């Protein structure tokens, strides 16, 4: 039974991270943290952006949770694992597929194409205000029709 609870904890954390990321992106990244996130909406001359520091912060949080619970393998460990897996999914979908920071991943999968289109709609507005489509994995049909 505990294995099932651990798996559900990881899955719930991954889904929660998408929701939390949407909120953080809309209200913090396009709000008071715009000074860092702006680098993601501008043409970059470098492989790294100031925005990448957010990934470091999430990675540190997940590693901390797994470290402090490594002996018990309790809830904190599996929440940390869920955050780590979400970060991996985010990296592959957002950085690798959508923004093509690495040129090796292409797909004609309808879902991935919808994710890419929604993200391009988000980046169409290069400013802090009036953004759309702040999520990554959950794509609203209304956004795609606009």
XYZ file of N, CA, C and O in Angstrom:
584
model
N 0.816 -1.201 0.000
C 0.000 0.000 0.000
C 0.859 1.265 0.000
O 0.518 2.234 -0.644
N 1.985 1.241 0.720
C 2.827 2.437 0.783
C 3.446 2.757 -0.584
O 3.682 3.921 -0.890
N 3.703 1.721 -1.396
C 4.241 1.957 -2.738
C 3.224 2.738 -3.565
O 3.576 3.702 -4.261
N 1.955 2.355 -3.472
C 0.899 3.060 -4.198
C 0.792 4.513 -3.723
O 0.671 5.435 -4.538
N 0.858 4.728 -2.424
C 0.789 6.088 -1.875
C 1.977 6.916 -2.370
O 1.822 8.084 -2.733
N 3.159 6.317 -2.421
C 4.347 7.026 -2.897
C 4.214 7.398 -4.377
O 4.559 8.507 -4.782
N 3.698 6.476 -5.174
C 3.485 6.751 -6.606
C 2.452 7.857 -6.775
O 2.637 8.783 -7.576
N 1.363 7.780 -6.008
C 0.335 8.820 -6.088
C 0.874 10.172 -5.629
O 0.518 11.211 -6.200
N 1.738 10.171 -4.620
C 2.355 11.414 -4.152
C 3.190 12.043 -5.258
O 3.111 13.250 -5.500
N 3.976 11.230 -5.954
C 4.805 11.736 -7.055
C 3.911 12.289 -8.164
O 4.136 13.405 -8.660
N 2.889 11.540 -8.564
C 1.991 11.988 -9.642
C 1.237 13.260 -9.251
O 1.113 14.195 -10.054
N 0.742 13.303 -8.008
C 0.046 14.490 -7.528
C 0.977 15.701 -7.520
O 0.578 16.812 -7.880
N 2.227 15.486 -7.140
C 3.203 16.579 -7.119
C 3.474 17.092 -8.522
O 3.554 18.307 -8.737
N 3.610 16.195 -9.490
C 3.857 16.612 -10.874
C 2.697 17.473 -11.375
O 2.907 18.550 -11.946
N 1.471 17.018 -11.143
C 0.291 17.790 -11.570
C 0.220 19.117 -10.815
O -0.058 20.169 -11.407
N 0.494 19.080 -9.528
C 0.479 20.305 -8.721
C 1.536 21.294 -9.200
O 1.305 22.511 -9.208
N 2.693 20.794 -9.599
C 3.755 21.668 -10.070
C 3.344 22.411 -11.340
O 3.711 23.576 -11.523
N 2.574 21.766 -12.198
C 2.086 22.460 -13.395
C 1.169 23.612 -12.978
O 1.264 24.718 -13.509
N 0.301 23.365 -12.010
C -0.615 24.411 -11.528
C 0.154 25.516 -10.805
O -0.101 26.711 -11.035
N 1.077 25.134 -9.958
C 1.892 26.107 -9.226
C 2.748 26.914 -10.202
O 2.872 28.144 -10.070
N 3.302 26.238 -11.197
C 4.134 26.923 -12.188
C 3.326 27.945 -12.978
O 3.816 29.032 -13.286
N 2.083 27.596 -13.316
C 1.206 28.536 -14.020
C 1.023 29.794 -13.168
O 1.176 30.914 -13.657
N 0.708 29.604 -11.893
C 0.479 30.724 -10.979
C 1.738 31.578 -10.832
O 1.691 32.810 -10.950
N 2.869 30.920 -10.589
C 4.137 31.636 -10.419
C 4.490 32.391 -11.697
O 4.917 33.546 -11.653
N 4.304 31.748 -12.838
C 4.640 32.366 -14.119
C 3.787 33.617 -14.349
O 4.307 34.676 -14.704
N 2.479 33.485 -14.120
C 1.583 34.605 -14.395
C 1.754 35.749 -13.398
O 1.832 36.921 -13.798
N 1.812 35.422 -12.121
C 1.755 36.465 -11.107
C 3.109 36.897 -10.539
O 3.215 37.998 -10.009
N 4.125 36.073 -10.655
C 5.448 36.464 -10.155
C 6.420 36.751 -11.303
O 7.047 37.807 -11.329
N 6.531 35.811 -12.262
C 7.477 36.023 -13.354
C 7.070 37.216 -14.215
O 7.910 37.972 -14.675
N 5.761 37.372 -14.452
C 5.269 38.521 -15.218
C 4.828 39.632 -14.274
O 4.052 40.503 -14.656
N 5.310 39.577 -13.063
C 5.053 40.583 -12.042
C 6.371 41.048 -11.471
O 7.271 41.473 -12.216
N 6.549 40.908 -10.147
C 7.756 41.446 -9.509
C 9.066 40.770 -9.926
O 10.128 41.362 -9.758
N 9.016 39.566 -10.479
C 10.253 38.884 -10.902
C 10.528 39.035 -12.401
O 11.372 38.337 -12.961
N 9.815 39.969 -13.031
C 9.983 40.199 -14.471
C 11.431 40.561 -14.809
O 11.931 40.194 -15.874
N 12.120 41.251 -13.907
C 13.501 41.662 -14.181
C 14.392 40.461 -14.500
O 15.369 40.597 -15.229
N 14.054 39.269 -13.994
C 14.814 38.054 -14.319
C 14.182 37.297 -15.479
O 14.875 36.776 -16.346
N 12.856 37.214 -15.477
C 12.149 36.426 -16.491
C 12.211 37.086 -17.870
O 12.117 36.394 -18.886
N 12.413 38.387 -17.900
C 12.473 39.129 -19.169
C 13.479 38.492 -20.127
O 13.253 38.450 -21.340
N 14.567 37.969 -19.603
C 15.606 37.368 -20.449
C 15.060 36.221 -21.283
O 15.594 35.917 -22.348
N 13.988 35.599 -20.820
C 13.392 34.487 -21.558
C 12.535 34.978 -22.729
O 12.299 34.235 -23.674
N 12.091 36.210 -22.678
C 11.239 36.770 -23.723
C 12.021 37.618 -24.721
O 11.434 38.176 -25.636
N 13.300 37.728 -24.539
C 14.141 38.504 -25.439
C 15.073 37.589 -26.205
O 15.372 36.489 -25.766
N 15.534 38.063 -27.342
C 16.537 37.315 -28.097
C 17.789 37.222 -27.248
O 18.261 38.208 -26.694
N 18.322 36.015 -27.145
C 19.479 35.800 -26.289
C 20.745 35.661 -27.114
O 20.742 35.041 -28.171
N 21.814 36.236 -26.599
C 23.118 36.094 -27.234
C 23.909 34.962 -26.597
O 24.983 34.625 -27.031
N 23.340 34.392 -25.549
C 24.015 33.358 -24.779
C 23.117 32.137 -24.657
O 21.902 32.227 -24.798
N 23.712 31.006 -24.358
C 22.929 29.786 -24.140
C 22.117 29.894 -22.857
O 20.997 29.418 -22.779
N 22.671 30.538 -21.853
C 21.994 30.678 -20.569
C 21.272 32.014 -20.483
O 21.690 33.001 -21.084
N 20.184 32.013 -19.711
C 19.390 33.217 -19.472
C 19.307 33.427 -17.959
O 19.413 32.478 -17.186
N 19.032 34.653 -17.530
C 18.778 34.905 -16.114
C 17.608 34.061 -15.639
O 17.556 33.615 -14.491
N 16.671 33.818 -16.521
C 15.487 33.021 -16.208
C 15.854 31.602 -15.763
O 15.107 30.967 -15.017
N 16.988 31.091 -16.186
C 17.415 29.740 -15.821
C 17.667 29.592 -14.318
O 17.663 28.476 -13.801
N 17.854 30.701 -13.633
C 18.061 30.631 -12.183
C 16.822 30.090 -11.460
O 16.938 29.497 -10.390
N 15.652 30.258 -12.058
C 14.447 29.696 -11.451
C 14.521 28.169 -11.426
O 14.112 27.533 -10.461
N 15.055 27.568 -12.479
C 15.220 26.115 -12.518
C 16.183 25.658 -11.431
O 15.966 24.611 -10.799
N 17.225 26.427 -11.200
C 18.184 26.102 -10.142
C 17.487 26.144 -8.776
O 17.703 25.267 -7.928
N 16.640 27.139 -8.568
C 15.903 27.253 -7.310
C 14.979 26.047 -7.089
O 14.958 25.465 -6.002
N 14.230 25.648 -8.124
C 13.351 24.480 -8.004
C 14.159 23.201 -7.790
O 13.764 22.332 -7.015
N 15.288 23.083 -8.482
C 16.137 21.898 -8.311
C 16.687 21.829 -6.887
O 16.699 20.756 -6.271
N 17.114 22.961 -6.361
C 17.641 22.988 -4.989
C 16.564 22.600 -3.987
O 16.819 21.854 -3.034
N 15.346 23.083 -4.214
C 14.222 22.738 -3.331
C 13.957 21.242 -3.351
O 13.793 20.607 -2.308
N 13.912 20.667 -4.542
C 13.619 19.225 -4.647
C 14.748 18.391 -4.045
O 14.488 17.408 -3.342
N 15.984 18.785 -4.296
C 17.110 18.048 -3.716
C 17.108 18.144 -2.199
O 17.402 17.158 -1.511
N 16.781 19.308 -1.673
C 16.699 19.475 -0.225
C 15.636 18.549 0.368
O 15.892 17.864 1.365
N 14.455 18.516 -0.236
C 13.380 17.655 0.272
C 13.782 16.183 0.251
O 13.508 15.438 1.198
N 14.447 15.761 -0.826
C 14.869 14.359 -0.893
C 15.996 14.076 0.099
O 16.024 13.012 0.708
N 16.885 15.039 0.278
C 18.007 14.847 1.203
C 17.536 14.706 2.650
O 17.970 13.805 3.364
N 16.648 15.608 3.089
C 16.236 15.581 4.494
C 15.375 14.362 4.827
O 15.231 14.014 5.997
N 14.847 13.698 3.812
C 13.985 12.537 4.060
C 14.574 11.256 3.474
O 13.873 10.261 3.307
N 15.870 11.277 3.186
C 16.496 10.121 2.538
C 16.483 8.863 3.406
O 16.430 7.744 2.894
N 16.519 9.016 4.707
C 16.525 7.847 5.591
C 15.137 7.228 5.742
O 15.011 6.015 5.898
N 14.104 8.050 5.706
C 12.732 7.557 5.897
C 12.016 7.221 4.601
O 11.081 6.432 4.599
N 12.443 7.832 3.505
C 11.723 7.745 2.232
C 10.235 8.022 2.454
O 9.358 7.289 2.016
N 9.977 9.126 3.132
C 8.615 9.530 3.443
C 8.067 10.497 2.413
O 8.581 10.619 1.295
N 7.060 11.213 2.809
C 6.327 12.111 1.919
C 7.231 13.180 1.314
O 7.147 13.464 0.124
N 8.103 13.781 2.124
C 8.981 14.842 1.605
C 9.886 14.327 0.490
O 10.120 15.022 -0.494
N 10.382 13.098 0.660
C 11.236 12.527 -0.372
C 10.480 12.414 -1.697
O 10.991 12.799 -2.747
N 9.256 11.911 -1.649
C 8.497 11.685 -2.882
C 7.932 12.972 -3.473
O 7.758 13.069 -4.694
N 7.697 13.974 -2.636
C 7.355 15.301 -3.167
C 8.576 15.857 -3.907
O 8.452 16.378 -5.025
N 9.752 15.738 -3.306
C 10.986 16.169 -3.967
C 11.218 15.436 -5.275
O 11.628 16.033 -6.274
N 10.935 14.133 -5.272
C 11.069 13.348 -6.502
C 10.084 13.831 -7.561
O 10.433 13.950 -8.738
N 8.861 14.147 -7.162
C 7.865 14.673 -8.097
C 8.291 16.002 -8.693
O 8.130 16.243 -9.894
N 8.866 16.883 -7.855
C 9.358 18.165 -8.356
C 10.500 17.938 -9.346
O 10.570 18.583 -10.399
N 11.370 16.990 -9.031
C 12.482 16.659 -9.927
C 11.969 16.140 -11.269
O 12.446 16.554 -12.331
N 11.007 15.228 -11.228
C 10.459 14.678 -12.473
C 9.732 15.746 -13.284
O 9.831 15.783 -14.513
N 9.003 16.645 -12.587
C 8.365 17.751 -13.302
C 9.434 18.617 -13.966
O 9.282 19.039 -15.120
N 10.517 18.876 -13.265
C 11.607 19.662 -13.834
C 12.201 19.003 -15.069
O 12.511 19.675 -16.057
N 12.329 17.691 -15.036
C 12.833 16.955 -16.197
C 11.849 17.055 -17.368
O 12.260 17.309 -18.510
N 10.565 16.856 -17.075
C 9.533 16.989 -18.114
C 9.559 18.409 -18.685
O 9.525 18.612 -19.902
N 9.638 19.393 -17.806
C 9.665 20.792 -18.228
C 10.872 21.052 -19.122
O 10.760 21.695 -20.166
N 12.015 20.556 -18.702
C 13.233 20.754 -19.493
C 13.087 20.154 -20.888
O 13.385 20.804 -21.892
N 12.616 18.916 -20.966
C 12.496 18.241 -22.257
C 11.463 18.944 -23.137
O 11.716 19.239 -24.309
N 10.287 19.240 -22.587
C 9.214 19.832 -23.395
C 9.508 21.301 -23.700
O 9.434 21.733 -24.853
N 9.839 22.088 -22.678
C 9.990 23.536 -22.860
C 11.311 23.912 -23.516
O 11.337 24.570 -24.549
N 12.398 23.510 -22.902
C 13.701 23.946 -23.405
C 14.143 23.182 -24.649
O 14.692 23.772 -25.577
N 13.892 21.901 -24.655
C 14.397 21.071 -25.745
C 13.446 21.093 -26.938
O 13.873 21.323 -28.071
N 12.153 20.865 -26.710
C 11.220 20.778 -27.834
C 10.687 22.137 -28.264
O 10.764 22.486 -29.444
N 10.136 22.917 -27.347
C 9.494 24.179 -27.717
C 10.518 25.211 -28.170
O 10.401 25.785 -29.252
N 11.528 25.470 -27.344
C 12.505 26.514 -27.669
C 13.713 25.994 -28.433
O 14.553 26.790 -28.865
N 13.829 24.701 -28.558
C 14.893 24.060 -29.338
C 16.282 24.551 -28.939
O 17.116 24.883 -29.798
N 16.490 24.557 -27.627
C 17.832 24.906 -27.148
C 18.827 23.826 -27.561
O 20.026 24.066 -27.612
N 18.312 22.650 -27.793
C 19.075 21.561 -28.409
C 18.299 21.182 -29.661
O 17.096 21.003 -29.617
N 18.951 21.044 -30.763
C 18.267 20.878 -32.052
C 17.961 19.418 -32.403
O 17.719 19.093 -33.540
N 17.928 18.537 -31.438
C 17.809 17.113 -31.754
C 16.409 16.544 -31.595
O 16.188 15.389 -31.917
N 15.450 17.319 -31.089
C 14.139 16.761 -30.744
C 13.051 17.432 -31.556
O 12.764 18.603 -31.373
N 12.458 16.689 -32.481
C 11.323 17.167 -33.258
C 10.225 16.126 -33.152
O 10.488 14.950 -32.987
N 8.993 16.580 -33.251
C 7.874 15.647 -33.179
C 6.677 16.235 -33.905
O 6.454 17.444 -33.882
N 5.905 15.382 -34.525
C 4.646 15.786 -35.145
C 3.463 15.364 -34.285
O 2.322 15.434 -34.737
N 3.728 14.930 -33.068
C 2.675 14.544 -32.140
C 1.726 15.720 -31.936
O 2.166 16.840 -31.661
N 0.414 15.480 -32.056
C -0.582 16.555 -31.988
C -0.542 17.284 -30.642
O -0.647 18.516 -30.595
N -0.392 16.539 -29.553
C -0.339 17.174 -28.238
C 0.887 18.079 -28.131
O 0.784 19.231 -27.700
N 2.058 17.580 -28.513
C 3.280 18.379 -28.417
C 3.212 19.601 -29.328
O 3.689 20.685 -28.970
N 2.594 19.461 -30.490
C 2.422 20.601 -31.380
C 1.507 21.655 -30.751
O 1.727 22.856 -30.902
N 0.465 21.201 -30.032
C -0.431 22.133 -29.338
C 0.316 22.866 -28.232
O 0.141 24.079 -28.046
N 1.154 22.145 -27.492
C 1.970 22.771 -26.444
C 2.871 23.827 -27.061
O 2.982 24.946 -26.560
N 3.488 23.488 -28.162
C 4.404 24.425 -28.834
C 3.656 25.660 -29.327
O 4.107 26.791 -29.158
N 2.487 25.447 -29.918
C 1.693 26.567 -30.426
C 1.255 27.483 -29.280
O 1.346 28.704 -29.392
N 0.788 26.897 -28.183
C 0.359 27.703 -27.029
C 1.524 28.514 -26.488
O 1.364 29.688 -26.128
N 2.706 27.923 -26.455
C 3.854 28.647 -25.927
C 4.277 29.769 -26.874
O 4.703 30.832 -26.438
N 4.135 29.536 -28.160
C 4.442 30.595 -29.125
C 3.450 31.748 -28.987
O 3.815 32.912 -29.138
N 2.184 31.420 -28.676
C 1.196 32.465 -28.403
C 1.645 33.270 -27.189
O 1.547 34.496 -27.180
N 2.156 32.593 -26.181
C 2.644 33.288 -24.990
C 3.797 34.228 -25.341
O 3.861 35.358 -24.866
N 4.697 33.773 -26.184
C 5.882 34.573 -26.512
C 5.613 35.624 -27.576
O 6.475 36.477 -27.829
N 4.441 35.573 -28.197
C 4.091 36.591 -29.188
C 4.123 37.980 -28.543
O 4.555 38.943 -29.157
N 3.678 38.055 -27.313
C 3.754 39.284 -26.536
C 5.094 39.257 -25.800
O 5.303 38.450 -24.919
N 5.977 40.140 -26.147
C 7.314 40.141 -25.538
C 7.369 40.933 -24.236
O 8.391 40.964 -23.577
N 6.262 41.544 -23.869
C 6.264 42.386 -22.679
C 5.762 41.686 -21.437
O 5.337 40.531 -21.461
N 5.770 42.432 -20.360
C 5.354 41.939 -19.051
C 3.836 41.796 -18.964
O 3.329 40.875 -18.342
N 3.124 42.706 -19.583
C 1.666 42.774 -19.484
C 0.978 42.026 -20.628
O 1.584 41.735 -21.642
N -0.291 41.748 -20.444
C -1.200 41.208 -21.466
C -0.756 39.861 -22.029
O -1.000 39.554 -23.191
N -0.127 39.043 -21.221
C 0.299 37.731 -21.676
C -0.851 36.741 -21.712
O -1.896 36.946 -21.096
N -0.674 35.672 -22.456
C -1.626 34.564 -22.534
C -0.857 33.266 -22.384
O 0.345 33.227 -22.593
N -1.562 32.202 -22.049
C -1.002 30.836 -22.020
C 0.223 30.747 -21.117
O 1.339 30.576 -21.579
N 0.022 30.819 -19.816
C 1.124 30.806 -18.867
C 1.546 29.401 -18.454
O 2.563 29.224 -17.822
N 0.756 28.394 -18.780
C 1.099 27.028 -18.427
C 1.976 26.393 -19.478
O 2.353 27.011 -20.469
N 2.264 25.117 -19.272
C 3.071 24.399 -20.256
C 2.376 23.122 -20.709
O 2.142 22.932 -21.891
N 2.003 22.272 -19.779
C 1.502 20.943 -20.141
C 0.002 20.895 -20.366
O -0.480 20.041 -21.104
N -0.744 21.792 -19.719
C -2.201 21.838 -19.906
C -2.505 22.928 -20.919
O -2.297 24.111 -20.645
N -3.000 22.545 -22.082
C -3.263 23.505 -23.147
C -4.769 23.685 -23.280
O -5.496 22.717 -23.523
N -5.235 24.923 -23.106
C -6.660 25.225 -23.253
C -7.001 25.420 -24.716
O -6.282 26.097 -25.439
N -8.104 24.826 -25.157
C -8.523 24.973 -26.554
C -8.765 26.414 -26.917
O -8.482 26.835 -28.032
N -9.298 27.208 -25.980
C -9.578 28.621 -26.254
C -8.314 29.380 -26.622
O -8.336 30.275 -27.468
N -7.199 29.033 -26.001
C -5.934 29.699 -26.303
C -5.481 29.355 -27.712
O -5.017 30.209 -28.461
N -5.666 28.129 -28.106
C -5.234 27.699 -29.431
C -6.085 28.302 -30.538
O -5.619 28.481 -31.662
N -7.337 28.617 -30.239
C -8.237 29.203 -31.243
C -8.034 30.691 -31.406
O -8.498 31.271 -32.378
N -7.348 31.329 -30.470
C -7.180 32.790 -30.544
C -6.106 33.186 -31.537
O -5.326 32.431 -31.989
